[in-house]
Short mmCIF file of C-alpha atoms in Angstrom, two decimals:
data_model
loop_
_atom_site.label_atom_id
_atom_site.label_comp_id
_atom_site.label_asym_id
_atom_site.label_seq_id
_atom_site.Cartn_x
_atom_site.Cartn_y
_atom_site.Cartn_z
CA MET A 1 -73.97 -25.75 -89.66
CA ARG A 2 -72.54 -24.40 -86.40
CA VAL A 3 -73.00 -27.73 -84.60
CA LYS A 4 -71.51 -29.63 -87.54
CA ALA A 5 -68.46 -27.36 -87.56
CA ILE A 6 -67.97 -27.81 -83.82
CA LEU A 7 -68.29 -31.59 -84.00
CA THR A 8 -65.90 -31.78 -86.94
CA ALA A 9 -63.33 -29.56 -85.22
CA LEU A 10 -63.54 -31.60 -82.03
CA GLY A 11 -63.27 -34.77 -84.03
CA LEU A 12 -60.13 -33.57 -85.79
CA LEU A 13 -58.60 -32.57 -82.47
CA CYS A 14 -59.38 -35.91 -80.87
CA ALA A 15 -58.39 -37.92 -83.93
CA ALA A 16 -54.99 -36.28 -83.92
CA THR A 17 -54.33 -37.12 -80.28
CA CYS A 18 -55.71 -40.67 -79.89
CA ALA A 19 -53.43 -43.66 -80.31
CA PHE A 20 -55.32 -46.05 -82.58
CA ALA A 21 -56.82 -44.93 -85.88
CA ALA A 22 -59.59 -47.55 -85.68
CA GLU A 23 -60.97 -46.22 -82.40
CA PRO A 24 -64.04 -43.96 -82.51
CA VAL A 25 -63.81 -40.32 -81.54
CA ARG A 26 -65.77 -40.29 -78.28
CA LEU A 27 -67.50 -37.06 -77.27
CA GLY A 28 -69.86 -36.22 -74.43
CA ALA A 29 -72.81 -33.84 -74.12
CA VAL A 30 -74.68 -32.55 -71.07
CA LEU A 31 -77.99 -31.06 -72.15
CA SER A 32 -81.29 -30.02 -70.58
CA VAL A 33 -83.35 -32.52 -72.54
CA THR A 34 -86.04 -32.31 -69.85
CA GLY A 35 -86.96 -29.68 -67.27
CA PRO A 36 -87.63 -25.95 -67.75
CA ALA A 37 -84.92 -25.51 -70.42
CA SER A 38 -86.00 -28.52 -72.49
CA PHE A 39 -87.22 -26.15 -75.21
CA LEU A 40 -83.49 -25.58 -75.81
CA GLY A 41 -82.00 -28.90 -74.76
CA GLU A 42 -84.21 -31.21 -76.82
CA PRO A 43 -83.40 -29.46 -80.14
CA GLU A 44 -79.72 -29.39 -79.16
CA LYS A 45 -79.79 -33.15 -78.60
CA ASN A 46 -81.56 -33.81 -81.90
CA THR A 47 -79.16 -31.56 -83.80
CA ILE A 48 -76.09 -33.25 -82.34
CA LEU A 49 -77.42 -36.71 -83.22
CA MET A 50 -78.33 -35.57 -86.73
CA GLU A 51 -74.89 -34.06 -87.36
CA VAL A 52 -73.07 -37.08 -85.93
CA ASP A 53 -75.02 -39.29 -88.36
CA LYS A 54 -74.08 -36.99 -91.25
CA ILE A 55 -70.40 -36.94 -90.30
CA ASN A 56 -70.26 -40.72 -89.94
CA ALA A 57 -72.15 -41.26 -93.20
CA ALA A 58 -69.47 -39.16 -94.91
CA GLY A 59 -66.67 -41.32 -93.51
CA GLY A 60 -66.23 -39.90 -90.04
CA VAL A 61 -63.26 -37.76 -89.03
CA LEU A 62 -59.95 -38.84 -90.56
CA GLY A 63 -61.57 -42.19 -91.21
CA ARG A 64 -62.76 -42.62 -87.63
CA PRO A 65 -66.42 -42.74 -86.55
CA VAL A 66 -67.75 -40.22 -84.04
CA GLU A 67 -69.58 -41.41 -80.92
CA VAL A 68 -71.44 -39.10 -78.55
CA VAL A 69 -72.67 -39.87 -75.04
CA ILE A 70 -75.59 -37.55 -74.26
CA LEU A 71 -76.66 -37.09 -70.63
CA ASP A 72 -79.77 -35.19 -69.51
CA ASP A 73 -79.18 -32.81 -66.59
CA GLU A 74 -82.94 -32.14 -66.34
CA THR A 75 -82.11 -28.40 -66.08
CA ASP A 76 -80.73 -29.13 -62.61
CA VAL A 77 -77.32 -27.77 -61.64
CA ASN A 78 -76.48 -30.67 -59.31
CA LYS A 79 -77.31 -33.22 -61.99
CA ALA A 80 -75.19 -31.28 -64.47
CA VAL A 81 -72.21 -31.58 -62.12
CA LEU A 82 -72.78 -35.33 -61.73
CA ALA A 83 -73.13 -35.74 -65.50
CA VAL A 84 -69.83 -33.97 -66.21
CA ASP A 85 -68.11 -36.08 -63.54
CA ARG A 86 -69.42 -39.21 -65.24
CA LEU A 87 -68.31 -38.11 -68.70
CA ILE A 88 -64.80 -37.33 -67.48
CA LYS A 89 -64.23 -40.21 -65.06
CA LYS A 90 -66.29 -43.08 -66.52
CA GLU A 91 -67.03 -42.36 -70.16
CA ASN A 92 -63.51 -41.07 -70.96
CA VAL A 93 -64.73 -38.50 -73.46
CA ALA A 94 -62.29 -36.28 -75.29
CA ALA A 95 -64.53 -33.19 -75.18
CA ILE A 96 -67.91 -32.07 -73.84
CA LEU A 97 -70.74 -30.20 -75.56
CA GLY A 98 -73.03 -28.17 -73.29
CA PRO A 99 -74.48 -27.64 -70.81
CA THR A 100 -77.57 -25.96 -72.19
CA THR A 101 -77.94 -23.25 -69.54
CA SER A 102 -75.57 -20.61 -68.21
CA GLY A 103 -75.98 -21.62 -64.57
CA ASN A 104 -75.15 -25.24 -65.27
CA SER A 105 -72.23 -24.25 -67.51
CA LEU A 106 -70.75 -22.00 -64.83
CA ALA A 107 -71.10 -24.81 -62.28
CA VAL A 108 -69.25 -27.44 -64.31
CA MET A 109 -66.67 -25.62 -66.39
CA GLY A 110 -64.07 -25.71 -63.63
CA LYS A 111 -64.21 -29.51 -63.59
CA ALA A 112 -63.67 -29.72 -67.34
CA ALA A 113 -60.79 -27.25 -67.23
CA ALA A 114 -59.13 -29.07 -64.33
CA ALA A 115 -59.33 -32.33 -66.29
CA LYS A 116 -58.05 -30.55 -69.42
CA ILE A 117 -61.17 -31.59 -71.31
CA PRO A 118 -62.47 -28.99 -73.80
CA LEU A 119 -66.02 -27.87 -72.98
CA ILE A 120 -68.18 -25.95 -75.44
CA SER A 121 -71.18 -24.42 -73.67
CA CYS A 122 -74.44 -23.81 -75.50
CA SER A 123 -75.28 -20.85 -73.25
CA ALA A 124 -74.73 -17.09 -73.26
CA ALA A 125 -73.28 -15.78 -69.98
CA GLU A 126 -70.08 -13.90 -70.73
CA LYS A 127 -68.58 -15.18 -67.47
CA ILE A 128 -68.24 -18.57 -69.16
CA THR A 129 -65.40 -17.29 -71.31
CA LYS A 130 -64.30 -14.27 -69.27
CA PRO A 131 -61.57 -14.56 -68.17
CA VAL A 132 -60.29 -16.72 -71.00
CA ASN A 133 -59.60 -20.37 -70.24
CA PRO A 134 -57.93 -22.48 -72.96
CA TYR A 135 -60.37 -25.36 -72.36
CA ILE A 136 -63.66 -23.44 -72.12
CA PHE A 137 -65.69 -22.13 -75.07
CA LYS A 138 -69.27 -21.15 -75.87
CA VAL A 139 -71.33 -20.73 -79.03
CA ALA A 140 -74.21 -18.46 -77.97
CA PRO A 141 -73.86 -14.66 -78.32
CA SER A 142 -72.80 -12.99 -75.08
CA ASP A 143 -75.20 -11.19 -72.75
CA ARG A 144 -73.46 -7.93 -73.54
CA LEU A 145 -74.37 -8.14 -77.22
CA ALA A 146 -78.01 -8.89 -76.43
CA VAL A 147 -78.26 -6.07 -73.87
CA ALA A 148 -76.67 -3.60 -76.28
CA ARG A 149 -79.25 -4.49 -78.93
CA ILE A 150 -82.12 -4.11 -76.45
CA LEU A 151 -80.88 -0.69 -75.37
CA THR A 152 -80.45 0.43 -78.97
CA HIS A 153 -84.12 -0.39 -79.51
CA ALA A 154 -85.08 1.42 -76.29
CA LYS A 155 -83.25 4.55 -77.46
CA ALA A 156 -85.00 4.41 -80.81
CA LYS A 157 -88.33 4.31 -78.97
CA GLY A 158 -87.38 7.33 -76.88
CA TYR A 159 -87.46 5.52 -73.54
CA LYS A 160 -85.70 7.22 -70.64
CA LYS A 161 -86.56 5.18 -67.54
CA LEU A 162 -86.06 1.42 -67.49
CA ALA A 163 -86.84 -1.35 -65.01
CA ILE A 164 -85.22 -4.78 -65.01
CA LEU A 165 -86.72 -8.07 -63.88
CA THR A 166 -84.22 -10.93 -63.87
CA VAL A 167 -84.24 -14.61 -62.91
CA SER A 168 -82.06 -15.58 -59.96
CA ASP A 169 -80.20 -18.45 -61.69
CA GLY A 170 -76.78 -18.23 -63.34
CA PHE A 171 -78.17 -16.89 -66.60
CA GLY A 172 -80.16 -14.19 -64.82
CA GLN A 173 -77.35 -13.17 -62.49
CA ALA A 174 -74.93 -12.77 -65.38
CA GLY A 175 -77.46 -10.77 -67.39
CA ARG A 176 -78.37 -8.61 -64.41
CA GLU A 177 -74.74 -7.59 -63.94
CA VAL A 178 -74.49 -6.49 -67.56
CA LEU A 179 -77.84 -4.70 -67.44
CA LYS A 180 -76.90 -2.79 -64.29
CA GLU A 181 -73.66 -1.75 -65.96
CA LEU A 182 -74.96 -0.78 -69.40
CA VAL A 183 -78.36 0.75 -68.62
CA PRO A 184 -76.90 3.82 -66.84
CA ALA A 185 -73.82 3.84 -69.08
CA GLU A 186 -76.10 4.30 -72.10
CA GLY A 187 -77.89 7.25 -70.51
CA PHE A 188 -80.99 5.54 -69.10
CA GLU A 189 -82.29 5.82 -65.56
CA LEU A 190 -82.61 2.43 -63.85
CA VAL A 191 -85.73 2.96 -61.73
CA ALA A 192 -86.35 -0.62 -60.54
CA ASP A 193 -84.30 -3.79 -60.15
CA GLU A 194 -86.35 -6.87 -59.24
CA VAL A 195 -85.50 -10.58 -59.17
CA PHE A 196 -87.63 -13.74 -59.46
CA GLY A 197 -86.92 -17.43 -58.86
CA PRO A 198 -86.60 -19.94 -61.73
CA LYS A 199 -89.78 -21.75 -60.65
CA ASP A 200 -91.84 -18.70 -59.65
CA THR A 201 -95.29 -18.46 -61.19
CA ASP A 202 -96.53 -15.33 -59.39
CA MET A 203 -94.60 -12.06 -59.63
CA THR A 204 -97.24 -9.75 -58.24
CA ALA A 205 -94.88 -8.34 -55.61
CA GLN A 206 -92.11 -7.55 -58.09
CA LEU A 207 -94.47 -6.10 -60.69
CA THR A 208 -96.21 -3.93 -58.08
CA LYS A 209 -92.86 -2.38 -57.13
CA ILE A 210 -91.98 -1.88 -60.79
CA GLN A 211 -95.33 -0.25 -61.49
CA GLY A 212 -94.72 2.16 -58.62
CA ALA A 213 -91.44 3.25 -60.21
CA SER A 214 -93.23 4.26 -63.46
CA PRO A 215 -90.69 2.96 -65.99
CA ASP A 216 -91.06 3.56 -69.71
CA ALA A 217 -90.24 -0.11 -70.32
CA VAL A 218 -89.40 -3.31 -68.45
CA ILE A 219 -86.57 -5.61 -69.50
CA CYS A 220 -87.38 -9.17 -68.39
CA TRP A 221 -84.29 -11.39 -68.46
CA GLY A 222 -84.90 -15.09 -67.97
CA THR A 223 -85.96 -18.40 -69.45
CA ASN A 224 -89.15 -20.43 -69.13
CA PRO A 225 -91.40 -20.64 -67.21
CA GLY A 226 -90.83 -17.33 -65.40
CA PRO A 227 -91.09 -14.76 -68.22
CA ALA A 228 -94.28 -16.39 -69.51
#
């Protein structure tokens, strides 16, 4: 329902601003259909295509069909930048859905804003919409909300000492900032702060340091494959 509402709203916006009623409403999407974040990007792609079909079957938006150009950034920040450039300069889209990940969203949102093309990120980093930009939006709950819920659970369990283990990409950096702010603010002792790379498969060094700090719990903030 959320994707359908977004597509419909974008369609209404574009339909109201385009010159010829017979023209399709042309949208773009940059998603991580492949790569480490494909477990998110592939369902996002399928959902967008499904909702576009539903909208068009119901008559489109103000009588105009919706078209969507979906590009795969392969969970690669450089390819996300190239994809957004293509959507803006070659595909002439009226708005962009995605990217899937926070790091890719943070890397491309300036381009969309400069071109005055609305971009609706699928990711969570609060830096995407803070400070507010009239062309940049996101649909995922902010890091701050997730961290607050985690810490509420930690309090209920009686934990006092926490360690954090975060991925070094945009998503992890944004989450780490919020964790470092809220963990002590909520009365916990932050006893270890370790970072891992997005493609790391061995975290023995980080976990050894964390073990030496004797935390009551470890908060691991990242996406596949690292946390696995």
